[in-house]
Coordinates of N, CA and C in Angstrom, one line a residue:
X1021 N 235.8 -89.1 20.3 CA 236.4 -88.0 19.5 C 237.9 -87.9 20.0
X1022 N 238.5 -87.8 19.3 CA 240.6 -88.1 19.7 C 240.8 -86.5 19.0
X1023 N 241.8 -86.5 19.8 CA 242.2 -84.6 19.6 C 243.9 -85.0 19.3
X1024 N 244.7 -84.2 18.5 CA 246.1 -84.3 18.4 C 246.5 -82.5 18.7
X1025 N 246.9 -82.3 19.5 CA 247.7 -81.0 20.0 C 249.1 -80.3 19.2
X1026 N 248.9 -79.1 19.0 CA 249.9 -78.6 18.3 C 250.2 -77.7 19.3
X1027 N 250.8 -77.1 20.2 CA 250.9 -76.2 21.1 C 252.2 -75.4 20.8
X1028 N 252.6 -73.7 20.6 CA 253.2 -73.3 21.0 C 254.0 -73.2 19.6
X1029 N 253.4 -73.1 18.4 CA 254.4 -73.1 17.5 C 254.6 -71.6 17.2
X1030 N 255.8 -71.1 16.9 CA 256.1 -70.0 16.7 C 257.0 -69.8 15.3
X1031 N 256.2 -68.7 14.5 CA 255.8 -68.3 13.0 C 256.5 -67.2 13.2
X1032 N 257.4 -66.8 12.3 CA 257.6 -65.2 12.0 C 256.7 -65.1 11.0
X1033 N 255.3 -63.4 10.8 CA 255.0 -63.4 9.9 C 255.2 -61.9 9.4
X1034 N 254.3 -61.4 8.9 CA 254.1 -59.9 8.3 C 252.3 -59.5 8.6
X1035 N 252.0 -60.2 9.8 CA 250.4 -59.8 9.8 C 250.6 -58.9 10.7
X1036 N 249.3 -57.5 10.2 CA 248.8 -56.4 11.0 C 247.9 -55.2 10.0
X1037 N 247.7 -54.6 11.1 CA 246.7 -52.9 10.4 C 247.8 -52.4 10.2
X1038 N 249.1 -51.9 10.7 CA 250.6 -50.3 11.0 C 251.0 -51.3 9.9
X1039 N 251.3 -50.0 8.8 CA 252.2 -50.5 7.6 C 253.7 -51.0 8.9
X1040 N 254.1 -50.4 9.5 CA 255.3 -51.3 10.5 C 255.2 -52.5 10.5
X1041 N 253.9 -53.4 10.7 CA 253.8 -54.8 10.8 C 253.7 -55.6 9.4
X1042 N 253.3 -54.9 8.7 CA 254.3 -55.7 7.1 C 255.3 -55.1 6.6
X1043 N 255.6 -54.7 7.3 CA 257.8 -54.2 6.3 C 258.8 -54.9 7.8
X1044 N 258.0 -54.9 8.8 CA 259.2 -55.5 9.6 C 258.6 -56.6 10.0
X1045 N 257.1 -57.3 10.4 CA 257.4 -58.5 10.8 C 257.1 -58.7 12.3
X1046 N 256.8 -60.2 12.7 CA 256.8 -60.4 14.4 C 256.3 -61.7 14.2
X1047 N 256.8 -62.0 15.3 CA 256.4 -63.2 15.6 C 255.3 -63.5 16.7
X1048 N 254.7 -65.0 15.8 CA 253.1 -65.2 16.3 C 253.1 -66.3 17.1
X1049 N 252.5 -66.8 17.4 CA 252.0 -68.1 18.3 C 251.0 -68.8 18.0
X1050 N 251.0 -70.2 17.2 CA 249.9 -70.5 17.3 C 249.8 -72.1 18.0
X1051 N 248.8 -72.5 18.3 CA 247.8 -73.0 19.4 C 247.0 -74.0 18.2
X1052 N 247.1 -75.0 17.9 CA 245.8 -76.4 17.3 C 246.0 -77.4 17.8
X1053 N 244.5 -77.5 17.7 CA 244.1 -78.8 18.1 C 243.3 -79.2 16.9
X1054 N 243.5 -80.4 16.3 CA 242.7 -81.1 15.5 C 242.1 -82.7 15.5
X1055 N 240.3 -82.7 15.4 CA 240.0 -83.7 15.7 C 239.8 -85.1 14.8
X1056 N 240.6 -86.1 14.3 CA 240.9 -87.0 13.9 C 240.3 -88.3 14.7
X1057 N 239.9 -89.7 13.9 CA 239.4 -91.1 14.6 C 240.7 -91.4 14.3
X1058 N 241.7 -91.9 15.7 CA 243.0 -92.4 15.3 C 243.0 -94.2 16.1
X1059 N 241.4 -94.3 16.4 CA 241.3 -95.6 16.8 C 242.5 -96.8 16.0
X1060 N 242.3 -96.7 15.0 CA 242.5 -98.2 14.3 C 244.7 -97.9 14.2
X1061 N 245.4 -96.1 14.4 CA 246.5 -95.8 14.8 C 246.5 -96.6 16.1
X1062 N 245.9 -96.4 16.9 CA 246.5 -96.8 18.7 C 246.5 -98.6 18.5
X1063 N 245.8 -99.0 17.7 CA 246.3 -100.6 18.1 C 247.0 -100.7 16.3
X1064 N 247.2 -100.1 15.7 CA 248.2 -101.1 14.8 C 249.3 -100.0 14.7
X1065 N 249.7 -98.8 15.1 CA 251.0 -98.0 15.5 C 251.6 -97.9 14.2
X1066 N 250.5 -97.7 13.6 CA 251.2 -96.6 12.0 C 250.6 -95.5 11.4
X1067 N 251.7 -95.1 10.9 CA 251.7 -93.4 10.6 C 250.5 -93.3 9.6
X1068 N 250.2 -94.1 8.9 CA 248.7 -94.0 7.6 C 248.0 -93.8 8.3
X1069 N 247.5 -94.1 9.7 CA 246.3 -94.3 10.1 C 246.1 -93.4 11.1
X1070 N 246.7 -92.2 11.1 CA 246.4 -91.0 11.8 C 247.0 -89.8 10.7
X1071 N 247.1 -89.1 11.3 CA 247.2 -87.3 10.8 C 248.3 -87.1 11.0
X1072 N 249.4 -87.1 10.4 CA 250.9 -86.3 10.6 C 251.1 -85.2 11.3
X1073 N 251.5 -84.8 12.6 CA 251.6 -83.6 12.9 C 252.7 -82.9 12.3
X1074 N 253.9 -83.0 12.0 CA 254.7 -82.7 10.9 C 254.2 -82.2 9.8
X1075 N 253.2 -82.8 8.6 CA 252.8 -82.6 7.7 C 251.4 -81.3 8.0
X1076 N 250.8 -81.2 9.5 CA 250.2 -80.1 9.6 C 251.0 -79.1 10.0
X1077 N 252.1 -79.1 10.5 CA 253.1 -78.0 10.8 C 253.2 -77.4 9.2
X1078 N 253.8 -78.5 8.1 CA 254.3 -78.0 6.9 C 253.1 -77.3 6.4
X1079 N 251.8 -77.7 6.7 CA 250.4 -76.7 5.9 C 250.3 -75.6 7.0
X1080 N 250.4 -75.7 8.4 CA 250.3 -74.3 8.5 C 251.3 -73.3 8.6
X1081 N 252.3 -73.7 8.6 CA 253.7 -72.9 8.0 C 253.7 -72.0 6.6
X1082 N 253.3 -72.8 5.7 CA 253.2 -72.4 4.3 C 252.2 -71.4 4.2
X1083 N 250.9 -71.6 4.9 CA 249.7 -71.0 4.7 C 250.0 -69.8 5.2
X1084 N 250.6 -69.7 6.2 CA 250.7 -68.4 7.3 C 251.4 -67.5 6.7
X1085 N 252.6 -68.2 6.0 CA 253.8 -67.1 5.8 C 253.7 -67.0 4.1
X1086 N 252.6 -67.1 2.9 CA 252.4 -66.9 2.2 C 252.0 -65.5 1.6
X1087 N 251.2 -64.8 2.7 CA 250.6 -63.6 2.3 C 250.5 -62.8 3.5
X1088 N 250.6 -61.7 3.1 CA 249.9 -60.6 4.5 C 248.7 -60.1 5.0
X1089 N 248.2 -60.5 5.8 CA 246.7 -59.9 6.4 C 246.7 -59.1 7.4
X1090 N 245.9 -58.2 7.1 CA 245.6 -56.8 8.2 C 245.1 -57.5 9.7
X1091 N 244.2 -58.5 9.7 CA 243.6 -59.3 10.7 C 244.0 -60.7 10.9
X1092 N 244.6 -61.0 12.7 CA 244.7 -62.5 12.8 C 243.3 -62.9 12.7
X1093 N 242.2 -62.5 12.5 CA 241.3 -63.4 12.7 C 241.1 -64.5 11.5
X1094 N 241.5 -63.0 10.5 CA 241.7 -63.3 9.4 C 242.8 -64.8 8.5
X1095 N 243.8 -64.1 9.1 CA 245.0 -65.6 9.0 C 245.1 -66.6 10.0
X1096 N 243.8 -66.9 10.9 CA 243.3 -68.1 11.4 C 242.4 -68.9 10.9
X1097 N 241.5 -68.1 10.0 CA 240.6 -68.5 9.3 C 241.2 -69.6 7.8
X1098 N 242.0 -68.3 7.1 CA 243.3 -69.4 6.3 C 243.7 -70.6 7.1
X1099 N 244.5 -70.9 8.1 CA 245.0 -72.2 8.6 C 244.1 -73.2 8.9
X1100 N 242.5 -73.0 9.4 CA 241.7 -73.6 9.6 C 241.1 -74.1 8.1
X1101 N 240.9 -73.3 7.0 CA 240.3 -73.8 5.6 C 241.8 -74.6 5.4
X1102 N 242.8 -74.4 5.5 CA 243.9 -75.0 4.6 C 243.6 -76.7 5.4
X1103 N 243.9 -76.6 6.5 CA 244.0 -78.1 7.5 C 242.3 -78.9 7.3
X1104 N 241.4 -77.8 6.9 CA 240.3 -79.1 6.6 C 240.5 -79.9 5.2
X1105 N 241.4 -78.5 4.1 CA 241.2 -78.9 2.7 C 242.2 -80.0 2.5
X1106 N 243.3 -80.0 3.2 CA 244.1 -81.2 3.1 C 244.2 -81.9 3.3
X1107 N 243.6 -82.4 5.0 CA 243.1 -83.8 4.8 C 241.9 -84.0 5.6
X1108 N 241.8 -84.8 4.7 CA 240.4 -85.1 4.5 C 239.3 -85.9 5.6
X1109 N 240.2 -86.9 6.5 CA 239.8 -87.6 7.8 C 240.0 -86.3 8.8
X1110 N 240.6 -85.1 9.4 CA 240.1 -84.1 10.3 C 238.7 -83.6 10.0
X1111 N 238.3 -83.4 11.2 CA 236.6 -83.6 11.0 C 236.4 -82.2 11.8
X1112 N 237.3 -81.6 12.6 CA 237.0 -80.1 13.6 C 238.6 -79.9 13.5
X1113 N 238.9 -78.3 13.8 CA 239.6 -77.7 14.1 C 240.3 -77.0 14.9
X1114 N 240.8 -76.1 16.3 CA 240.6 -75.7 16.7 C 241.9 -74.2 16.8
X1115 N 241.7 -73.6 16.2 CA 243.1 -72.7 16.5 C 243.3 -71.4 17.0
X1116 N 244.1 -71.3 18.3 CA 244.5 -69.9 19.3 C 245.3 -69.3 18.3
X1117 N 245.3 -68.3 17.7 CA 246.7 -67.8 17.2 C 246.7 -66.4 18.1
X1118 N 247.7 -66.3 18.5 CA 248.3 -65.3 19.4 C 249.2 -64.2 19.0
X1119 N 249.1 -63.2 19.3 CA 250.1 -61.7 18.9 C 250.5 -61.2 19.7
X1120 N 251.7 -62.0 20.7 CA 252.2 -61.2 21.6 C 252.8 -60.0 21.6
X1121 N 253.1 -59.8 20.5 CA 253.9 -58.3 20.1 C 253.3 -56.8 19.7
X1122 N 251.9 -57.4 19.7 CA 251.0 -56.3 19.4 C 251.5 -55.0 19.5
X1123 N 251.2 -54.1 18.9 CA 251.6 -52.6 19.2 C 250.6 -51.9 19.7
X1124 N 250.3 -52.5 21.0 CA 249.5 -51.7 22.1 C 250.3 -51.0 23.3
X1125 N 249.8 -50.2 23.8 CA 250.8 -49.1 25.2 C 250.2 -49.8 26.1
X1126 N 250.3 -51.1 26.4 CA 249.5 -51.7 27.9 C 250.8 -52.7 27.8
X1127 N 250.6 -53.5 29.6 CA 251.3 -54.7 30.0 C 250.7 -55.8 29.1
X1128 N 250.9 -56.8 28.6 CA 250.1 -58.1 28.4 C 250.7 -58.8 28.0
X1129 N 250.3 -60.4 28.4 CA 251.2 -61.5 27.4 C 251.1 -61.2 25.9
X1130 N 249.8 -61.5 25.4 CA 249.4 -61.6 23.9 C 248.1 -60.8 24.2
X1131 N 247.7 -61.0 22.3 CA 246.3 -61.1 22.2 C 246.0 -61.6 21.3
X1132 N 245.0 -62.3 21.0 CA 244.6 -63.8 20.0 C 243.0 -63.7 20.0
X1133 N 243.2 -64.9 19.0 CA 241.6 -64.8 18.5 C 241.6 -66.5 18.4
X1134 N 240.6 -66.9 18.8 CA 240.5 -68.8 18.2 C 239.3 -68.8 18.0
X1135 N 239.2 -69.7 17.2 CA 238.5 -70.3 16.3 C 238.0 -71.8 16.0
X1136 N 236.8 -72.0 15.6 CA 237.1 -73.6 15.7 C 236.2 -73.7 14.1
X1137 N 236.5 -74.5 13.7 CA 235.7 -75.0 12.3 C 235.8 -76.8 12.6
X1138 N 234.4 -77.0 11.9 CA 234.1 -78.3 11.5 C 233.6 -78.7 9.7
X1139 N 234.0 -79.9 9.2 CA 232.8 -80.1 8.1 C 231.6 -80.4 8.3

């Protein structure tokens, strides 16, 4: 099983419960990993024969910053259905999305929810 890493991308969106978090916004973090056969990529060293990580940036970009949801679990769930529906050879998923900005009264890096989907 071959894994391709997305690490550390950072989204401004409009997700939360406090009307504050859709009229102003924050930025998220997200965390994928997606599992691809890139065997026949590693010995012939072309882009057809694996998964564009570029072209998953542009689906989970779009998907994210499309609509507003009260719940990240909720708009991890979206990035996970979007990246199975478009292509078609990712066979699992796996995505951290993170809220470091949360509007809690405590110390913390983030807080996040991950998820993993398969077909």
């Amino acid at each position: 099983m071959d894994k391709i890493s997305i690490k550390g991308l950072r989204l401004f969106a409009y997700h939360g419960v406090n009307p504050e978090e859709k009229l102003n916004g924050q930025e998220f973090i997200i965390d994928l990993d997606y599992y691809v056969d890139i065997t026949k990529a590693c010995h012939l060293d072309d882009l057809s024969d694996t998964v564009s990580y570029a072209k998953v940036v542009k689906t989970v970009r779009r998907v994210f910053t499309a609509e507003k949801y009260d719940l990240i679990e909720r708009a991890a769930q979206v990035i996970a259905d979007a990246v199975l529906d478009e292509y078609e050879s990712i066979f699992k998923v796996e995505i951290t999305l993170k809220k470091p900005n949360a509007p809690i009264k405590a110390d913390f890096d983030y807080v996040g929810v991950t998820i993993v989907r398969e077909r």
